[in-house]
mmCIF file of C-alpha atoms and ligand atoms in Angstrom:
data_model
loop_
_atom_site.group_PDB
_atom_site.id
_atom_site.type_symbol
_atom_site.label_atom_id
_atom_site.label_comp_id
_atom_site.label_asym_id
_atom_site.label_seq_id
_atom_site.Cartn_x
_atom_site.Cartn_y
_atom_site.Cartn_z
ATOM 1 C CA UNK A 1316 -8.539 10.851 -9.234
ATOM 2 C CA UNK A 1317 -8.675 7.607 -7.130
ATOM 3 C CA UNK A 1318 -5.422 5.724 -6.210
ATOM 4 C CA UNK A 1319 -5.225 2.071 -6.447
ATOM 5 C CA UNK A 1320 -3.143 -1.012 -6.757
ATOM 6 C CA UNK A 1321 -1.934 -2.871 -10.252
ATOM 7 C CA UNK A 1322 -3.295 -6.472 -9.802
ATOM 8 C CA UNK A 1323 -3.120 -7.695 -13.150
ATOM 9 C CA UNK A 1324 -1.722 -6.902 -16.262
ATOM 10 C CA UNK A 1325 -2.059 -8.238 -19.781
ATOM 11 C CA UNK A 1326 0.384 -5.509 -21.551
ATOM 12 C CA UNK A 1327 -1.957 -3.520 -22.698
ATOM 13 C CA UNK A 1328 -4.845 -3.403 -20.329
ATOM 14 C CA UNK A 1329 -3.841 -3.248 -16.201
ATOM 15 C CA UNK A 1330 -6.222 -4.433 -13.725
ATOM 16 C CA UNK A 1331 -6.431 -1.790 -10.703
ATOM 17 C CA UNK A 1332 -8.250 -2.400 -7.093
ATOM 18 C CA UNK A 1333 -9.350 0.322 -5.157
ATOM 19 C CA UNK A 1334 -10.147 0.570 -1.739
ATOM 20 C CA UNK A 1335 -9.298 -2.950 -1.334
ATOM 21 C CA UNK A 1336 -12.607 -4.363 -3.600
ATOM 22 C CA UNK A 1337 -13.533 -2.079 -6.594
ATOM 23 C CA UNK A 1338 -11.338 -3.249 -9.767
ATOM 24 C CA UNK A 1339 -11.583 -1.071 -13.140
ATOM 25 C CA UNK A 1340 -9.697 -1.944 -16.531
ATOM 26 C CA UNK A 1341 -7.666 0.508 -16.543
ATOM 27 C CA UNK A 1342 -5.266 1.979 -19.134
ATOM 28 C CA UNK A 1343 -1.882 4.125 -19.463
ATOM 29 C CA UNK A 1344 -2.351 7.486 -21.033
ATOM 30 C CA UNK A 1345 -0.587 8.479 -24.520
ATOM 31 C CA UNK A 1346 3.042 8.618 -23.607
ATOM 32 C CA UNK A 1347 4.456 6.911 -20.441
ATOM 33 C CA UNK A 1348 8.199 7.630 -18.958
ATOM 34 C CA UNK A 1349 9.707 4.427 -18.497
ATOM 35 C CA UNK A 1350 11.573 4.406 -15.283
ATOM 36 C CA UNK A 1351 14.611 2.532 -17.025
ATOM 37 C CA UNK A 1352 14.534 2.267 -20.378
ATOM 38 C CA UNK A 1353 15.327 -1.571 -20.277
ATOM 39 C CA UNK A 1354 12.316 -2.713 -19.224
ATOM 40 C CA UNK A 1355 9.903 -4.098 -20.924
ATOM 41 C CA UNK A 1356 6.752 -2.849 -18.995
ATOM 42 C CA UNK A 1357 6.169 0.138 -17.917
ATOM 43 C CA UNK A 1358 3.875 -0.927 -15.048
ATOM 44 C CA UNK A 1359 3.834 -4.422 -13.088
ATOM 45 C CA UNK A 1360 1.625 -5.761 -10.886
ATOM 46 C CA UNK A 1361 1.922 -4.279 -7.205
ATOM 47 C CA UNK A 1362 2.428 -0.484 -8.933
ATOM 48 C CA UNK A 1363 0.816 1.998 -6.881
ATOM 49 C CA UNK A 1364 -0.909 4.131 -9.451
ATOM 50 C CA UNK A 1365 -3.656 7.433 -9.593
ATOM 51 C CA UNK A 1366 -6.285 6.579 -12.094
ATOM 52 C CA UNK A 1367 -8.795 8.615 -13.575
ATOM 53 C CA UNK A 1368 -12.400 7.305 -14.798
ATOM 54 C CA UNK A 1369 -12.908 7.441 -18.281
ATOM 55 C CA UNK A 1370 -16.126 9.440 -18.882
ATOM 56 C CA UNK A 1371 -19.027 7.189 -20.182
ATOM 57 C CA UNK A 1372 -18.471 3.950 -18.356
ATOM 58 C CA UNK A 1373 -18.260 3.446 -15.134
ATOM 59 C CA UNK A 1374 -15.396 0.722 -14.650
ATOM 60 C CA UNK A 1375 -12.844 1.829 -16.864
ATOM 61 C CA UNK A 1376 -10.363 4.392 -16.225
ATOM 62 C CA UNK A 1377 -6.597 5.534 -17.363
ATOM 63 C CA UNK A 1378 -3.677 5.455 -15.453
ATOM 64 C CA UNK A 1379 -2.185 8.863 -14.619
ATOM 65 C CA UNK A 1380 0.725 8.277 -12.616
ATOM 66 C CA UNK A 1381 3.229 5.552 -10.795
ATOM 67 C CA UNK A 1382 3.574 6.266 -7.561
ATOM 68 C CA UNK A 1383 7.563 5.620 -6.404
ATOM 69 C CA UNK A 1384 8.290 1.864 -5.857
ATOM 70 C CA UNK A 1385 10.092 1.236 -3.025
ATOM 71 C CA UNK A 1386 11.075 -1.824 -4.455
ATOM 72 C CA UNK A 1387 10.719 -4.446 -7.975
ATOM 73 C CA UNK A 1388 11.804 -7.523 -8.785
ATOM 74 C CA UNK A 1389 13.279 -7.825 -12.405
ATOM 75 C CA UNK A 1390 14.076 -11.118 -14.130
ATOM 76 C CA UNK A 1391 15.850 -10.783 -17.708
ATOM 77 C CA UNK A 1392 13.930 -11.382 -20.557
ATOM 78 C CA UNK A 1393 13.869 -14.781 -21.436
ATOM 79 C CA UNK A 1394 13.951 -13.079 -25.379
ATOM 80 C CA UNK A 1395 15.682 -10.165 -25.332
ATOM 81 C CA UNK A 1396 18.935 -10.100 -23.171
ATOM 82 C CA UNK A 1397 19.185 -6.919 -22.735
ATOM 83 C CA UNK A 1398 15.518 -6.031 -21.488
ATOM 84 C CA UNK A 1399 14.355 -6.805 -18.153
ATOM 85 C CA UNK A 1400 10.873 -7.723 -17.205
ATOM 86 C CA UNK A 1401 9.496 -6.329 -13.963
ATOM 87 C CA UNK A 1402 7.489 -8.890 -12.373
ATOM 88 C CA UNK A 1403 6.378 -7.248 -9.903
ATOM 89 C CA UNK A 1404 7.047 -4.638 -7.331
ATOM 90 C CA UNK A 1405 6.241 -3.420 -3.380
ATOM 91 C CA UNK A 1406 6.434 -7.195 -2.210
ATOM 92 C CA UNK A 1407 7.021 -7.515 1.455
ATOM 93 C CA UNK A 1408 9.126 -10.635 0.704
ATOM 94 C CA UNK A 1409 9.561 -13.653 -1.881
ATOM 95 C CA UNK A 1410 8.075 -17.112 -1.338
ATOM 96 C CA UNK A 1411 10.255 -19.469 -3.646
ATOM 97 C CA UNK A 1412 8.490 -23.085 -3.587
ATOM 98 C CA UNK A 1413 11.501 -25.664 -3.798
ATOM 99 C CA UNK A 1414 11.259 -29.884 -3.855
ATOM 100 C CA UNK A 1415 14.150 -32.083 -3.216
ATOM 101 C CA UNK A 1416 12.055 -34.398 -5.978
ATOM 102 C CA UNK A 1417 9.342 -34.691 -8.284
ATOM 103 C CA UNK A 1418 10.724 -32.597 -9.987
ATOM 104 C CA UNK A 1419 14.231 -32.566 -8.801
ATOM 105 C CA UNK A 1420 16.090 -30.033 -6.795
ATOM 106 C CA UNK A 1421 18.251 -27.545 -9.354
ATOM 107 C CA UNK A 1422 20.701 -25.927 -6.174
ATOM 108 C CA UNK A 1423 21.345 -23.227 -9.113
ATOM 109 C CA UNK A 1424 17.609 -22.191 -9.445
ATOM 110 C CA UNK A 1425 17.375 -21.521 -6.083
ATOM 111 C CA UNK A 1426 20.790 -19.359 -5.818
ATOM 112 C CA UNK A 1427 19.312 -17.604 -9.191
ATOM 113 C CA UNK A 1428 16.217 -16.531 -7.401
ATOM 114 C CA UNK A 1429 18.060 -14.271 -4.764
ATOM 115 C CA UNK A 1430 19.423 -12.681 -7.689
ATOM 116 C CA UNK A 1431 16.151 -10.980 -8.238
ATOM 117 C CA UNK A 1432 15.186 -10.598 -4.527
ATOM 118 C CA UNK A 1433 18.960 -9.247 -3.165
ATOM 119 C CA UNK A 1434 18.852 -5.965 -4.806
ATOM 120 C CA UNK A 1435 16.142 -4.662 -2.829
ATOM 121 C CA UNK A 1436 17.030 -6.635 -0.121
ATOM 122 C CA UNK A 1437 13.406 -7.951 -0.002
ATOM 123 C CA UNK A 1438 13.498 -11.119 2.493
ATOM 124 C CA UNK A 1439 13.393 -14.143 0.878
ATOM 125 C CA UNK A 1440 11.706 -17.706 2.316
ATOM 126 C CA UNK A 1441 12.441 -21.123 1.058
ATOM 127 C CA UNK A 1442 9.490 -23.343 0.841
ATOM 128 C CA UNK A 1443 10.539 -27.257 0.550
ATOM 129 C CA UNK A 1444 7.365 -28.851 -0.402
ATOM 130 C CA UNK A 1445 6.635 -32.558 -1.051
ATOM 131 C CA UNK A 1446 8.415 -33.901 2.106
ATOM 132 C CA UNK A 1447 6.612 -36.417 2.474
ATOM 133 C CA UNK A 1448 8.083 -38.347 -0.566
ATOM 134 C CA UNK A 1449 11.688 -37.783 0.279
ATOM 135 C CA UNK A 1450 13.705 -40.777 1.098
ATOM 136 C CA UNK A 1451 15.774 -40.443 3.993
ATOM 137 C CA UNK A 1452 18.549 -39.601 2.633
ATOM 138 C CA UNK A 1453 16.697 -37.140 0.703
ATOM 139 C CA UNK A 1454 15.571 -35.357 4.364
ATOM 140 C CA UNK A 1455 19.283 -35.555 5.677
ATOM 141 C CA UNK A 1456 20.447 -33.660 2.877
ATOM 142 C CA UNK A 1457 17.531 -31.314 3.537
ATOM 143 C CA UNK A 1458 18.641 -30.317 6.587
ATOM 144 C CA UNK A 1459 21.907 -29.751 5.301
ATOM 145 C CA UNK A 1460 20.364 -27.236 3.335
ATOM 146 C CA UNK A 1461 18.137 -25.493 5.986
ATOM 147 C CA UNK A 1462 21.422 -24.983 7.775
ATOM 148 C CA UNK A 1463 23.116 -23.548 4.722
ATOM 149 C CA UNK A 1464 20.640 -20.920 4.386
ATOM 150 C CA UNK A 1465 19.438 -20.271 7.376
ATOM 151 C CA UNK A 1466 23.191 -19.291 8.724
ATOM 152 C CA UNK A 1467 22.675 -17.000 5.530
ATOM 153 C CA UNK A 1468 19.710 -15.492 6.936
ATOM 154 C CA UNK A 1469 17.035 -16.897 4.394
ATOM 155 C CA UNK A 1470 14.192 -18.929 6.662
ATOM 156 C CA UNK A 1471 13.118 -22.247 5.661
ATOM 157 C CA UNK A 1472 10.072 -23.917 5.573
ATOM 158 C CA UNK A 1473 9.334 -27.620 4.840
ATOM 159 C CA UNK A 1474 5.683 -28.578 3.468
ATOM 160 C CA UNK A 1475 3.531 -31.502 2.331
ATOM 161 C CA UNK A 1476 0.025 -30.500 0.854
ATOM 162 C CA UNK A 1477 -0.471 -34.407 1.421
ATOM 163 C CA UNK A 1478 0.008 -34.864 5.165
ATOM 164 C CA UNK A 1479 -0.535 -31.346 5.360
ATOM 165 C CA UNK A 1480 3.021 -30.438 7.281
ATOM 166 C CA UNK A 1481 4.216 -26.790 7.833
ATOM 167 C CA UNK A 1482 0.687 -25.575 6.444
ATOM 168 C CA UNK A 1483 0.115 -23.774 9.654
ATOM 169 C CA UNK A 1484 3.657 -22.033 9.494
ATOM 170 C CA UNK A 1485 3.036 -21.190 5.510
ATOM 171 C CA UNK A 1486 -0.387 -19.692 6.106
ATOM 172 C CA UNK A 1487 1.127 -17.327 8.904
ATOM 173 C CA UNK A 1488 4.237 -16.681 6.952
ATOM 174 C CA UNK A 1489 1.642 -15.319 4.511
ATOM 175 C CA UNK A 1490 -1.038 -13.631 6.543
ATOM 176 C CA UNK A 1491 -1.143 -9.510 6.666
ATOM 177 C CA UNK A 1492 1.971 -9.447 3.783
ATOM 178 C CA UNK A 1493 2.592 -8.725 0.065
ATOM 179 C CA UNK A 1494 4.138 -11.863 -0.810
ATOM 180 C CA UNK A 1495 5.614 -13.021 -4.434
ATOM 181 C CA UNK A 1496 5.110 -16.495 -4.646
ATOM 182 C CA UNK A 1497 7.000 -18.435 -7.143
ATOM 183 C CA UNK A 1498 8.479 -21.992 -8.177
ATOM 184 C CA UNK A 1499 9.285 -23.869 -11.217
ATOM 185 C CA UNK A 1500 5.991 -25.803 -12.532
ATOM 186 C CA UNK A 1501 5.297 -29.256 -10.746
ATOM 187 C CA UNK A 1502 6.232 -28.078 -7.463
ATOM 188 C CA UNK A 1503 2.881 -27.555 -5.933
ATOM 189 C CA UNK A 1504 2.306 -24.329 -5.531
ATOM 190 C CA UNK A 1505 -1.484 -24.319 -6.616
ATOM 191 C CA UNK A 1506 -1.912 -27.795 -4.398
ATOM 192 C CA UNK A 1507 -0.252 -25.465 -1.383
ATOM 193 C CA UNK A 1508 -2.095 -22.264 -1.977
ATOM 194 C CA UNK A 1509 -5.393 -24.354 -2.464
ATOM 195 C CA UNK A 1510 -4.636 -26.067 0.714
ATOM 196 C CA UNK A 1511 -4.871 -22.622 3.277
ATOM 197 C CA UNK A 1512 -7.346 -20.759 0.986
ATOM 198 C CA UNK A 1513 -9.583 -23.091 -0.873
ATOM 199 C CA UNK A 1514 -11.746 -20.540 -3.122
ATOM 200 C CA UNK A 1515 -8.014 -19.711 -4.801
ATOM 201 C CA UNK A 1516 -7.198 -21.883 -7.543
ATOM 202 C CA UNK A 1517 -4.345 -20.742 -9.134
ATOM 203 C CA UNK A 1518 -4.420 -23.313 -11.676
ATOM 204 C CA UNK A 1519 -7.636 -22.442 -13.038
ATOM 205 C CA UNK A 1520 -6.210 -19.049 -13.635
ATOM 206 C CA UNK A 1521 -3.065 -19.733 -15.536
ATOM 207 C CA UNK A 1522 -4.970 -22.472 -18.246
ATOM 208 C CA UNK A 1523 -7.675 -19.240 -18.660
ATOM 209 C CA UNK A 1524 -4.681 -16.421 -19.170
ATOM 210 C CA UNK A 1525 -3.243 -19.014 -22.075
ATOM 211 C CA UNK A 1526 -3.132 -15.961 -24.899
ATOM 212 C CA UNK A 1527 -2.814 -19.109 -27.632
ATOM 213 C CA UNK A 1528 -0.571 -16.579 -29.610
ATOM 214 C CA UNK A 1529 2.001 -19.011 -30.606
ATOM 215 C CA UNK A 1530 4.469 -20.153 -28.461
ATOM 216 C CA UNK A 1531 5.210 -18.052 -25.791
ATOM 217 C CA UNK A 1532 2.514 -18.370 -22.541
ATOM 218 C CA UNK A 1533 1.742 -15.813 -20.546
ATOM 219 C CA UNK A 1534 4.747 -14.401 -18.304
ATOM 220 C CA UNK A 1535 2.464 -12.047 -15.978
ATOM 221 C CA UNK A 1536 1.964 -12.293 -12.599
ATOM 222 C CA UNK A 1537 -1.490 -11.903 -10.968
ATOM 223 C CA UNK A 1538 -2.203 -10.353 -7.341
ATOM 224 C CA UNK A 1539 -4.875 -12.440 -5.360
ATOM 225 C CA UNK A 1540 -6.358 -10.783 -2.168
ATOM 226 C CA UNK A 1541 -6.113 -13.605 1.035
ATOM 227 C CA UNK A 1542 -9.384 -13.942 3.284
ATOM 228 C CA UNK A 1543 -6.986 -14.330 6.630
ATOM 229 C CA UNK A 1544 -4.920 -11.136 5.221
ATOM 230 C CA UNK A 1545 -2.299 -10.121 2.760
ATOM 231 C CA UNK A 1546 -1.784 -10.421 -1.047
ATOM 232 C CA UNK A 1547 -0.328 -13.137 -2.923
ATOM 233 C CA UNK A 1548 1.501 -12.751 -6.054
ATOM 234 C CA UNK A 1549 1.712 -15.624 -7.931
ATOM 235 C CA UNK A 1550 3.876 -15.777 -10.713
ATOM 236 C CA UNK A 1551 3.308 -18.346 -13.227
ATOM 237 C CA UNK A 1552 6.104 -21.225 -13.272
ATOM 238 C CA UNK A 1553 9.611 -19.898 -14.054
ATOM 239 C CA UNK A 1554 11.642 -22.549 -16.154
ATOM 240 C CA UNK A 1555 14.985 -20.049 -16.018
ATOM 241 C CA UNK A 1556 16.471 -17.803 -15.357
ATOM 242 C CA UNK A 1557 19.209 -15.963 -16.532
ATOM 243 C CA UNK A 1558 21.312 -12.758 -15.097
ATOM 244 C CA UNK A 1559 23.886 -11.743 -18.009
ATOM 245 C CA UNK A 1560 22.704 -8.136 -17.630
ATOM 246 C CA UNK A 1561 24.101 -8.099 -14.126
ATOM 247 C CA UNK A 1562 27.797 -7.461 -13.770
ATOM 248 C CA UNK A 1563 30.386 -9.510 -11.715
ATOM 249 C CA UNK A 1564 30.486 -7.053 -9.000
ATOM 250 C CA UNK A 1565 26.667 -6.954 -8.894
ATOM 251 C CA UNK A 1566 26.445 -10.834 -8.652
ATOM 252 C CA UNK A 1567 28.870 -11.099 -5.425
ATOM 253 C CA UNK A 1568 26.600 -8.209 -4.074
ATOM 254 C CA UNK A 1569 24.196 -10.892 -4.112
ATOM 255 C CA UNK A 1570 25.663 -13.338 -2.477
ATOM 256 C CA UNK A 1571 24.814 -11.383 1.133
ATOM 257 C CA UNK A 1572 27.417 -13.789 2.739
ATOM 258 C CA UNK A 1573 30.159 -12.782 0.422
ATOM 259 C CA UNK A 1574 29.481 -9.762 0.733
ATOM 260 C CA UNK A 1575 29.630 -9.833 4.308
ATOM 261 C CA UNK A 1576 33.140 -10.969 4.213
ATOM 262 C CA UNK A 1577 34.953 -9.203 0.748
ATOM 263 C CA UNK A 1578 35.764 -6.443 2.534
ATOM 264 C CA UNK A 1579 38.421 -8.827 4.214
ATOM 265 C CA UNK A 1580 39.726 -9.611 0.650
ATOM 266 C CA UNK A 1581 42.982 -8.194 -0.388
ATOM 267 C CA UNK A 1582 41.764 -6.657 -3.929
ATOM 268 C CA UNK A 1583 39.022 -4.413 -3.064
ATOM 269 C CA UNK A 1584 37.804 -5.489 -6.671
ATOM 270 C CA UNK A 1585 38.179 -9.158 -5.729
ATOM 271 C CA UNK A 1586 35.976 -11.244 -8.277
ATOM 272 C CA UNK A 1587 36.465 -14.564 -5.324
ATOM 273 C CA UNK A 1588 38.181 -16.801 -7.915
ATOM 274 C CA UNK A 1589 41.412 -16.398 -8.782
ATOM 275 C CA UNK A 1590 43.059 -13.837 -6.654
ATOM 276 C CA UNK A 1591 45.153 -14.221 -3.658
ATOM 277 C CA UNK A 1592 43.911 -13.991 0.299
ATOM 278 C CA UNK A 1593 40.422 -13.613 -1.032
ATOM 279 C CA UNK A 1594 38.108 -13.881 2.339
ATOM 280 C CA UNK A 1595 35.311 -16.125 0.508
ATOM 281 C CA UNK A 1596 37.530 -18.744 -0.552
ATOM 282 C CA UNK A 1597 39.394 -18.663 3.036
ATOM 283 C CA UNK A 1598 35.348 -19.339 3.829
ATOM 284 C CA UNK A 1599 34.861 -21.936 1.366
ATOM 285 C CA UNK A 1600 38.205 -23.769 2.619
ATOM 286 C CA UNK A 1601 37.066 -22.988 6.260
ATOM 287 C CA UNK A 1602 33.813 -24.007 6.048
ATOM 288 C CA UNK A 1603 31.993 -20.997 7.150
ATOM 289 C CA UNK A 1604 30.916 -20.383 2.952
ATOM 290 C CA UNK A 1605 29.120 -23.303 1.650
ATOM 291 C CA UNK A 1606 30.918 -24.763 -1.448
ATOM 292 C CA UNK A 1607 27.784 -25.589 -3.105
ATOM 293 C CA UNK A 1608 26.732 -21.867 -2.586
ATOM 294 C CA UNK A 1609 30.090 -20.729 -4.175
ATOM 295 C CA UNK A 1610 29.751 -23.410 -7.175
ATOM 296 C CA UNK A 1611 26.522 -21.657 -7.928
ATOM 297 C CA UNK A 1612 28.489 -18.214 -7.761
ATOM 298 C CA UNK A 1613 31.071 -19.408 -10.485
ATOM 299 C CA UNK A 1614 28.848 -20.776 -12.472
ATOM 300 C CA UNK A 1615 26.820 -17.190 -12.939
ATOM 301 C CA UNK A 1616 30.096 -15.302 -13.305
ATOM 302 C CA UNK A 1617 31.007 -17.459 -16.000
ATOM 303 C CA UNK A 1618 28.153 -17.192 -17.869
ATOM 304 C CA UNK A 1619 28.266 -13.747 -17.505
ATOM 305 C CA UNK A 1620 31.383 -13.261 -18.699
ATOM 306 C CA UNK A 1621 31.106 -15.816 -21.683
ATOM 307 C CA UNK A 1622 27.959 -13.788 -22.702
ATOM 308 C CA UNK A 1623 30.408 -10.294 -22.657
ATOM 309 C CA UNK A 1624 33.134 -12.104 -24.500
ATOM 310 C CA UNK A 1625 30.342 -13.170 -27.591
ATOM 311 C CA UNK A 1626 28.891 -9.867 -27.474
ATOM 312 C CA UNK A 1627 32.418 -7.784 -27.566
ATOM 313 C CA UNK A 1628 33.516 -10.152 -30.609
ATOM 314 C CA UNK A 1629 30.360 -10.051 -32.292
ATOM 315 C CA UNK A 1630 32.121 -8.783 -35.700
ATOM 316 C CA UNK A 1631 34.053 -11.581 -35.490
HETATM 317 P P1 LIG B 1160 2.367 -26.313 -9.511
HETATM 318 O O1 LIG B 1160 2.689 -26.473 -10.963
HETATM 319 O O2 LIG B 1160 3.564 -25.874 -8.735
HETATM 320 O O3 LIG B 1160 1.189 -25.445 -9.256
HETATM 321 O O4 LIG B 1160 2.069 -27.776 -8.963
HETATM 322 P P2 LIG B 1160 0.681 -28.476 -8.607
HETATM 323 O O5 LIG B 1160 0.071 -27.847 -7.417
HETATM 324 O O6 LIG B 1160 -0.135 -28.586 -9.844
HETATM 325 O O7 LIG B 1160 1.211 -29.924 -8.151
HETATM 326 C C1 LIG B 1160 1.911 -30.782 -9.027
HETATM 327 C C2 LIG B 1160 1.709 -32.210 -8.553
HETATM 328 O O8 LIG B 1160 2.318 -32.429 -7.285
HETATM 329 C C3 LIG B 1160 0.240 -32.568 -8.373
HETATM 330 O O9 LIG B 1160 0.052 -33.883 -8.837
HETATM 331 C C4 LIG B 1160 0.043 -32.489 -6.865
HETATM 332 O O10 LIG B 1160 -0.985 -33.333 -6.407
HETATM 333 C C5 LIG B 1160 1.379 -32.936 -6.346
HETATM 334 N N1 LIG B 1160 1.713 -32.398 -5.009
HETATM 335 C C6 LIG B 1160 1.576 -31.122 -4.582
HETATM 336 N N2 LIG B 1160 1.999 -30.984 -3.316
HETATM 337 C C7 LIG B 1160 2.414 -32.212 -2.921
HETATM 338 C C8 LIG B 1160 2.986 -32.723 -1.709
HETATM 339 O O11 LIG B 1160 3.215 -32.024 -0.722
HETATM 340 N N3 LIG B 1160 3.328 -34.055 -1.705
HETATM 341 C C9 LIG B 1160 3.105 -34.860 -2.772
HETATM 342 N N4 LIG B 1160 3.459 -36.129 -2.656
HETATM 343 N N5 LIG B 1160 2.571 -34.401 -3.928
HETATM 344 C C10 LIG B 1160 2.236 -33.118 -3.995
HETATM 345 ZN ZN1 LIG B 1161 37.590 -12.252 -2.709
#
């Protein structure tokens, strides 16, 4: 028995390193408890695992056993609404690669991300890359936004791969950690990685990973080893994201800022939107809750709860 870490995964086949440099194409073995019976995958990239060597060849081997996450990130399945995909798990924090344009800022992507990184509490950095094409305005607005989420208690980073700003910052805020790297496609992520470890091209990887089974690409991540330290997880471009399976109550959760303050409400079930002396909208109108964090709030509630609605009058 060796014991190793999950670095890639195709679904059927999981790619395990041990001692930090052998890999073997590992396995699972007959029948596998699912930890939750929602997801989708039994084991994601970061698993710790035991493995066993097949006899007869010398770089395969079955997995024998999960050893206890201490913590996953789940995204719903863009398919299936009521499966989750892990996509991946003992991260030391989240890396979520952001640009004000080219392509254009979605505030409600960004919110969405913490939905799979609050849970676990994992911290969670902002990346703003591209600065160096915002127009003024563009950078005033920025900083708008670092404040906003920095009183939360996210940190924020701004980048450009072209003049080569906040590299030094982003390579450190890498170096010695497990980090899940993500972003929505176009935002540079494979320019950025490229740019503080050059042998790493994460581009090359994701064209070579298209399965050309119809439509759907490749929704894996992939754990890369960094020279100066640490492990990256990239995750290959997230276009949405959606969080029906969550409940109101889990949502504000969230929302660490809400949170903070909903003990102050008067309902202790307060959902923040229509009830009277609710502390986050005393924030809101105060200014000490951002409004365009709370927009993003109400706009996941209501999609939950328009998804419940179709699904409890689906006889209709
Ligand atoms: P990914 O899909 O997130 O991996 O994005 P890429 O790394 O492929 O970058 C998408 C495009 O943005 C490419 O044309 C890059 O050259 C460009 N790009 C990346 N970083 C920057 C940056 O900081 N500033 C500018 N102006 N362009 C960038
Ligand atoms: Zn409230």
């Amino acid at each position: 028995m060796m014991k190793g870490v999950v670095i890639k995964s195709t679904g059927s086949w999981y790619k395990v390193l041990v001692n930090e440099v052998d890999t073997y194409d590992c396995r699972i073995a007959g029948k596998f408890k699912l930890m939750d019976k929602r997801f989708t995958n039994p084991i994601a990239v970061g698993d710790e695992v035991t493995i066993e060597l097949e006899s007869g060849d010398e770089n395969t081997a079955v997995i024998r056993e999960i050893i206890r996450r201490h913590n996953y990130v789940v995204r719903q399945s863009p398919r299936k609404k009521h499966h989750l995909h892990i996509i991946a798990s003992n991260v030391d924090q989240a890396m979520l690669i952001v640009t004000m344009r080219e392509p254009n800022l979605k505030m409600g992507f960004l919110d969405r991300f913490m939905m799979m990184t609050e849970p676990y509490s994992i911290p969670t950095v902002i990346v703003f890359n591209k600065i160096d094409i915002c127009t003024p305005a563009e950078l005033k607005k920025l900083d708008a936004l670092i404040k906003i989420y920095n009183q939360i208690g996210y940190k924020v980073l701004k980048t450009s791969a072209v003049t080569q700003e906040g590299l030094t910052e982003f390579k450190e805020l890498l170096s010695d950690k497990v980090t899940l790297l993500s972003g929505q496609s176009g935002v540079g992520k494979s320019t950025l990685v490229n740019a503080i470890e050059p042998t790493l091209d994460l581009r090359t990887y994701e064209i070579s990973d298209f399965s050309g089974k119809g439509q759907h690409t490749t929704t894996f991540a992939q754990m890369f080893k960094l020279s100066f330290g640490g492990y990256l997880i990239d995750t290959p471009g997230i276009k949405s994201l959606s969080f029906t399976h969550l409940s109101i109550k889990d949502i504000a959760h969230n929302f660490r800022e809400f949170f903070a303050v909903s003990s102050q409400c008067r309902y202790s079930d307060c959902s923040h939107r229509n009830e009277p002396k609710c502390a986050v909208k005393d924030g809101v109108e105060n200014g000490t809750i951002s409004p365009i964090r709370y927009q993003s709030y109400l706009s996941l509630i209501d999609e939950v709860e328009s998804q419940n609605y179709w699904e409890m009058n689906e006889d209709l």
